[in-house]
Short mmCIF file of C-alpha atoms and ligand atoms in Angstrom, two decimals:
data_model
loop_
_atom_site.label_atom_id
_atom_site.label_comp_id
_atom_site.label_asym_id
_atom_site.label_seq_id
_atom_site.Cartn_x
_atom_site.Cartn_y
_atom_site.Cartn_z
CA MET I 1 8.70 120.34 24.40
CA ARG I 2 10.88 122.88 22.59
CA LEU I 3 11.36 122.34 18.86
CA GLY I 4 13.93 123.51 16.37
CA VAL I 5 12.77 123.35 12.75
CA LEU I 6 15.33 123.15 9.92
CA VAL I 7 14.19 124.40 6.52
CA SER I 8 15.51 125.37 3.09
CA GLY I 9 12.48 126.30 1.00
CA SER I 10 8.81 127.15 1.02
CA GLY I 11 8.16 125.94 4.54
CA SER I 12 4.64 124.63 4.07
CA ASN I 13 5.44 121.93 6.62
CA LEU I 14 6.76 124.55 9.02
CA GLN I 15 3.41 126.29 8.53
CA ALA I 16 1.57 123.07 9.40
CA LEU I 17 3.62 122.82 12.61
CA ILE I 18 2.92 126.47 13.44
CA GLU I 19 -0.82 125.96 12.96
CA GLN I 20 -1.23 122.53 14.54
CA VAL I 21 1.47 122.20 17.22
CA HIS I 22 3.06 125.54 18.13
CA GLY I 23 1.79 126.87 21.45
CA ARG I 24 -0.15 123.63 22.05
CA ALA I 25 1.73 120.34 22.52
CA ALA I 26 5.09 122.01 21.80
CA THR I 27 6.76 125.34 21.17
CA ILE I 28 8.83 126.13 18.08
CA ALA I 29 11.81 127.78 19.76
CA GLY I 30 13.71 128.49 16.56
CA VAL I 31 13.85 128.01 12.81
CA CYS I 32 17.16 127.50 10.97
CA SER I 33 17.36 127.94 7.20
CA SER I 34 20.23 126.87 4.98
CA ASN I 35 18.87 129.26 2.35
CA PRO I 36 18.66 133.03 2.96
CA GLU I 37 15.85 133.30 0.36
CA ALA I 38 13.61 130.61 1.87
CA PHE I 39 9.97 131.67 2.21
CA ALA I 40 9.99 129.60 5.41
CA LEU I 41 11.87 132.51 7.06
CA GLU I 42 8.94 134.80 6.31
CA ARG I 43 6.52 132.25 7.78
CA ALA I 44 8.60 132.15 11.00
CA ARG I 45 8.73 135.95 11.15
CA ARG I 46 4.94 136.23 10.74
CA ALA I 47 4.47 133.75 13.60
CA GLY I 48 6.92 135.67 15.82
CA ILE I 49 9.38 132.76 15.93
CA ASP I 50 13.15 133.33 16.13
CA ALA I 51 14.81 132.43 12.84
CA ALA I 52 18.37 132.44 11.55
CA VAL I 53 20.19 131.62 8.32
CA PHE I 54 22.94 129.00 8.42
CA ALA I 55 24.19 129.00 4.84
CA LEU I 56 27.23 126.90 4.08
CA ALA I 57 28.85 129.83 2.27
CA ALA I 58 28.91 131.90 5.46
CA HIS I 59 30.85 129.19 7.29
CA GLY I 60 33.72 128.84 4.86
CA GLY I 61 31.71 126.24 2.95
CA GLY I 62 32.33 123.71 5.74
CA SER I 63 29.33 121.77 6.95
CA GLU I 64 31.15 120.82 10.22
CA ARG I 65 31.46 124.47 11.22
CA ARG I 66 28.02 125.40 9.95
CA ASP I 67 26.38 122.52 11.79
CA ALA I 68 28.29 123.27 15.03
CA ALA I 69 27.08 126.89 14.93
CA MET I 70 23.53 125.71 14.22
CA ALA I 71 23.64 123.21 17.12
CA ASP I 72 24.88 125.98 19.46
CA TRP I 73 22.06 128.27 18.35
CA LEU I 74 19.47 125.54 18.93
CA ASP I 75 21.01 124.62 22.33
CA GLU I 76 20.84 128.26 23.43
CA ARG I 77 17.09 128.11 22.81
CA GLY I 78 16.64 124.90 24.80
CA VAL I 79 15.68 122.83 21.77
CA GLU I 80 14.85 119.21 22.63
CA LEU I 81 13.67 117.92 19.25
CA VAL I 82 15.04 118.93 15.84
CA VAL I 83 12.61 118.61 12.92
CA CYS I 84 13.97 118.69 9.37
CA ALA I 85 11.12 119.96 7.21
CA GLY I 86 12.44 120.40 3.71
CA PHE I 87 16.03 120.94 4.88
CA LEU I 88 18.45 120.20 2.04
CA GLY I 89 21.68 118.40 2.80
CA VAL I 90 23.04 115.78 5.16
CA LEU I 91 23.65 116.76 8.78
CA THR I 92 27.13 116.02 10.11
CA THR I 93 27.84 113.36 12.74
CA GLY I 94 28.90 116.18 15.06
CA PHE I 95 25.44 117.73 14.83
CA LEU I 96 23.62 114.41 15.28
CA GLU I 97 25.70 113.61 18.39
CA ARG I 98 24.44 116.83 19.98
CA PHE I 99 20.81 115.60 19.68
CA PRO I 100 20.94 111.79 19.97
CA ALA I 101 17.75 110.17 18.62
CA ARG I 102 16.22 113.66 18.59
CA VAL I 103 16.49 114.62 14.91
CA ILE I 104 13.64 113.63 12.61
CA ASN I 105 13.12 114.21 8.90
CA LEU I 106 10.12 114.24 6.60
CA HIS I 107 10.41 112.55 3.20
CA PRO I 108 7.81 112.31 0.39
CA SER I 109 7.90 108.53 -0.23
CA LEU I 110 7.52 105.26 1.64
CA LEU I 111 11.20 104.87 2.56
CA PRO I 112 13.32 102.90 1.87
CA ALA I 113 11.67 103.25 -1.56
CA PHE I 114 12.59 106.37 -3.52
CA PRO I 115 15.16 108.22 -1.41
CA GLY I 116 16.66 111.43 -2.81
CA ALA I 117 15.49 114.76 -4.09
CA HIS I 118 12.94 113.56 -6.71
CA ALA I 119 10.98 111.02 -4.71
CA ILE I 120 7.53 111.99 -6.00
CA GLU I 121 8.51 112.02 -9.69
CA ASP I 122 10.54 108.81 -9.24
CA ALA I 123 7.57 106.96 -7.73
CA TYR I 124 5.25 108.19 -10.50
CA ALA I 125 7.76 107.20 -13.21
CA ALA I 126 8.22 103.76 -11.65
CA GLY I 127 4.50 103.03 -12.01
CA VAL I 128 3.97 101.97 -8.41
CA ALA I 129 0.41 101.56 -7.13
CA GLU I 130 1.12 103.54 -4.00
CA THR I 131 3.69 105.85 -2.52
CA GLY I 132 3.45 107.98 0.59
CA VAL I 133 5.18 109.97 3.27
CA THR I 134 7.75 108.98 5.89
CA VAL I 135 8.99 110.53 9.11
CA HIS I 136 12.27 108.93 10.14
CA LEU I 137 15.10 109.38 12.60
CA VAL I 138 18.08 111.00 10.90
CA ASP I 139 21.44 109.29 10.62
CA GLU I 140 24.42 109.98 8.36
CA VAL I 141 22.80 108.27 5.35
CA LEU I 142 20.67 110.50 3.09
CA ASP I 143 17.03 109.59 3.79
CA GLY I 144 18.27 106.70 5.94
CA GLY I 145 17.55 106.09 9.61
CA PRO I 146 14.79 104.13 11.33
CA VAL I 147 11.20 104.83 10.27
CA VAL I 148 9.08 106.60 12.90
CA ALA I 149 5.78 106.79 10.98
CA GLN I 150 4.41 106.48 7.44
CA THR I 151 1.25 107.35 5.55
CA ARG I 152 0.28 105.62 2.29
CA VAL I 153 -0.87 107.65 -0.69
CA PRO I 154 -2.33 105.78 -3.71
CA VAL I 155 -1.02 106.78 -7.16
CA ASN I 156 -3.67 107.57 -9.75
CA TYR I 157 -2.24 107.56 -13.28
CA ASP I 158 -5.22 109.50 -14.66
CA GLU I 159 -3.79 112.33 -12.62
CA SER I 160 -0.65 114.37 -13.40
CA PRO I 161 2.45 114.18 -11.21
CA GLU I 162 1.38 117.62 -9.92
CA GLY I 163 -1.86 116.13 -8.60
CA LEU I 164 0.09 113.42 -6.83
CA ARG I 165 2.45 116.04 -5.44
CA SER I 166 -0.38 118.02 -3.90
CA ARG I 167 -1.92 114.91 -2.29
CA ILE I 168 1.50 113.95 -0.90
CA HIS I 169 2.00 117.42 0.53
CA ALA I 170 -1.46 117.27 2.12
CA ALA I 171 -0.47 113.93 3.73
CA GLU I 172 2.79 115.51 4.98
CA HIS I 173 0.91 118.39 6.55
CA ARG I 174 -1.08 115.85 8.61
CA LEU I 175 1.63 113.30 9.42
CA LEU I 176 4.45 115.57 10.59
CA PRO I 177 2.39 117.55 13.14
CA ALA I 178 0.81 114.29 14.39
CA VAL I 179 4.24 112.69 14.94
CA VAL I 180 5.65 115.79 16.66
CA GLU I 181 2.60 116.00 18.90
CA SER I 182 2.91 112.31 19.84
CA VAL I 183 6.61 112.72 20.70
CA ALA I 184 5.88 115.88 22.72
CA ARG I 185 3.11 114.16 24.68
CA GLY I 186 5.27 111.10 25.35
CA ALA I 187 3.07 108.77 23.29
CA LEU I 188 5.89 108.03 20.84
CA ASP I 189 9.30 107.04 22.22
CA LEU I 190 12.13 107.95 19.83
CA ASP I 191 14.75 106.30 22.09
CA ASP I 192 12.84 103.05 21.83
CA ILE I 193 12.73 103.30 18.01
CA ALA I 194 16.48 104.03 17.89
CA ARG I 195 17.21 101.13 20.29
CA LYS I 196 15.16 98.63 18.30
CA ALA I 197 16.91 99.69 15.09
CA ARG I 198 20.31 98.95 16.68
CA THR I 199 19.41 95.40 17.72
C1 GRF S 1 8.57 118.18 1.52
O1 GRF S 1 8.00 117.48 0.44
C2 GRF S 1 9.45 117.26 2.32
O2 GRF S 1 9.00 115.93 2.35
C3 GRF S 1 10.75 117.33 1.57
O3 GRF S 1 10.85 118.68 1.18
C4 GRF S 1 9.55 119.24 1.03
C5 GRF S 1 9.50 120.50 1.83
O4 GRF S 1 8.38 121.28 1.55
N1 GRF S 1 11.84 116.86 2.41
P1 GRF S 1 8.08 122.60 2.41
O5 GRF S 1 9.31 123.49 2.34
O6 GRF S 1 7.77 122.18 3.81
O7 GRF S 1 6.91 123.23 1.74
#
């Protein structure tokens, strides 16, 4: 299975995919970054993976045009599954229609709890006993879409939010590659998850 990975930042989850999935169950055919400064681009370069920047500013600020160009670029590389790994922003309907039930996102909470950009801090501040990590199908709602898989992470209030953050990231680096591998091997059926969510 050919993967496209969408990033905006450090790319530690891209690195986990490179180390655990790339060249095994699946091939990362391309990496798209919304941010020209993302360290994820350097990780792709070191792994010899095609990468390109799709910044909104370069597309007249329009996400429709940016997303259409990004979908074309991914199509040209035969991408069958799009993985958002720290990609900031909401993908347009036009983009999602190009890859029906084939765009997944990673989020650092047990969705639907704590959507948004500060999920780890929000969970810590709320005093919950556990939080976690979610992989979900992407729809037009930020951090919405049917859940594909989750991992629970207990919150320890003797520990700083930074400690929680590092345990959440460690859980992400296990869950995302495991989900991608299961989809690539046919053990996890994204169409079935999308169908069940519609009924
Ligand atoms: C991860 O915590 C992911 O859940 C969130 O953004 C972060 C990306 O980290 N959507 P990295 O760029 O993969 O290191």
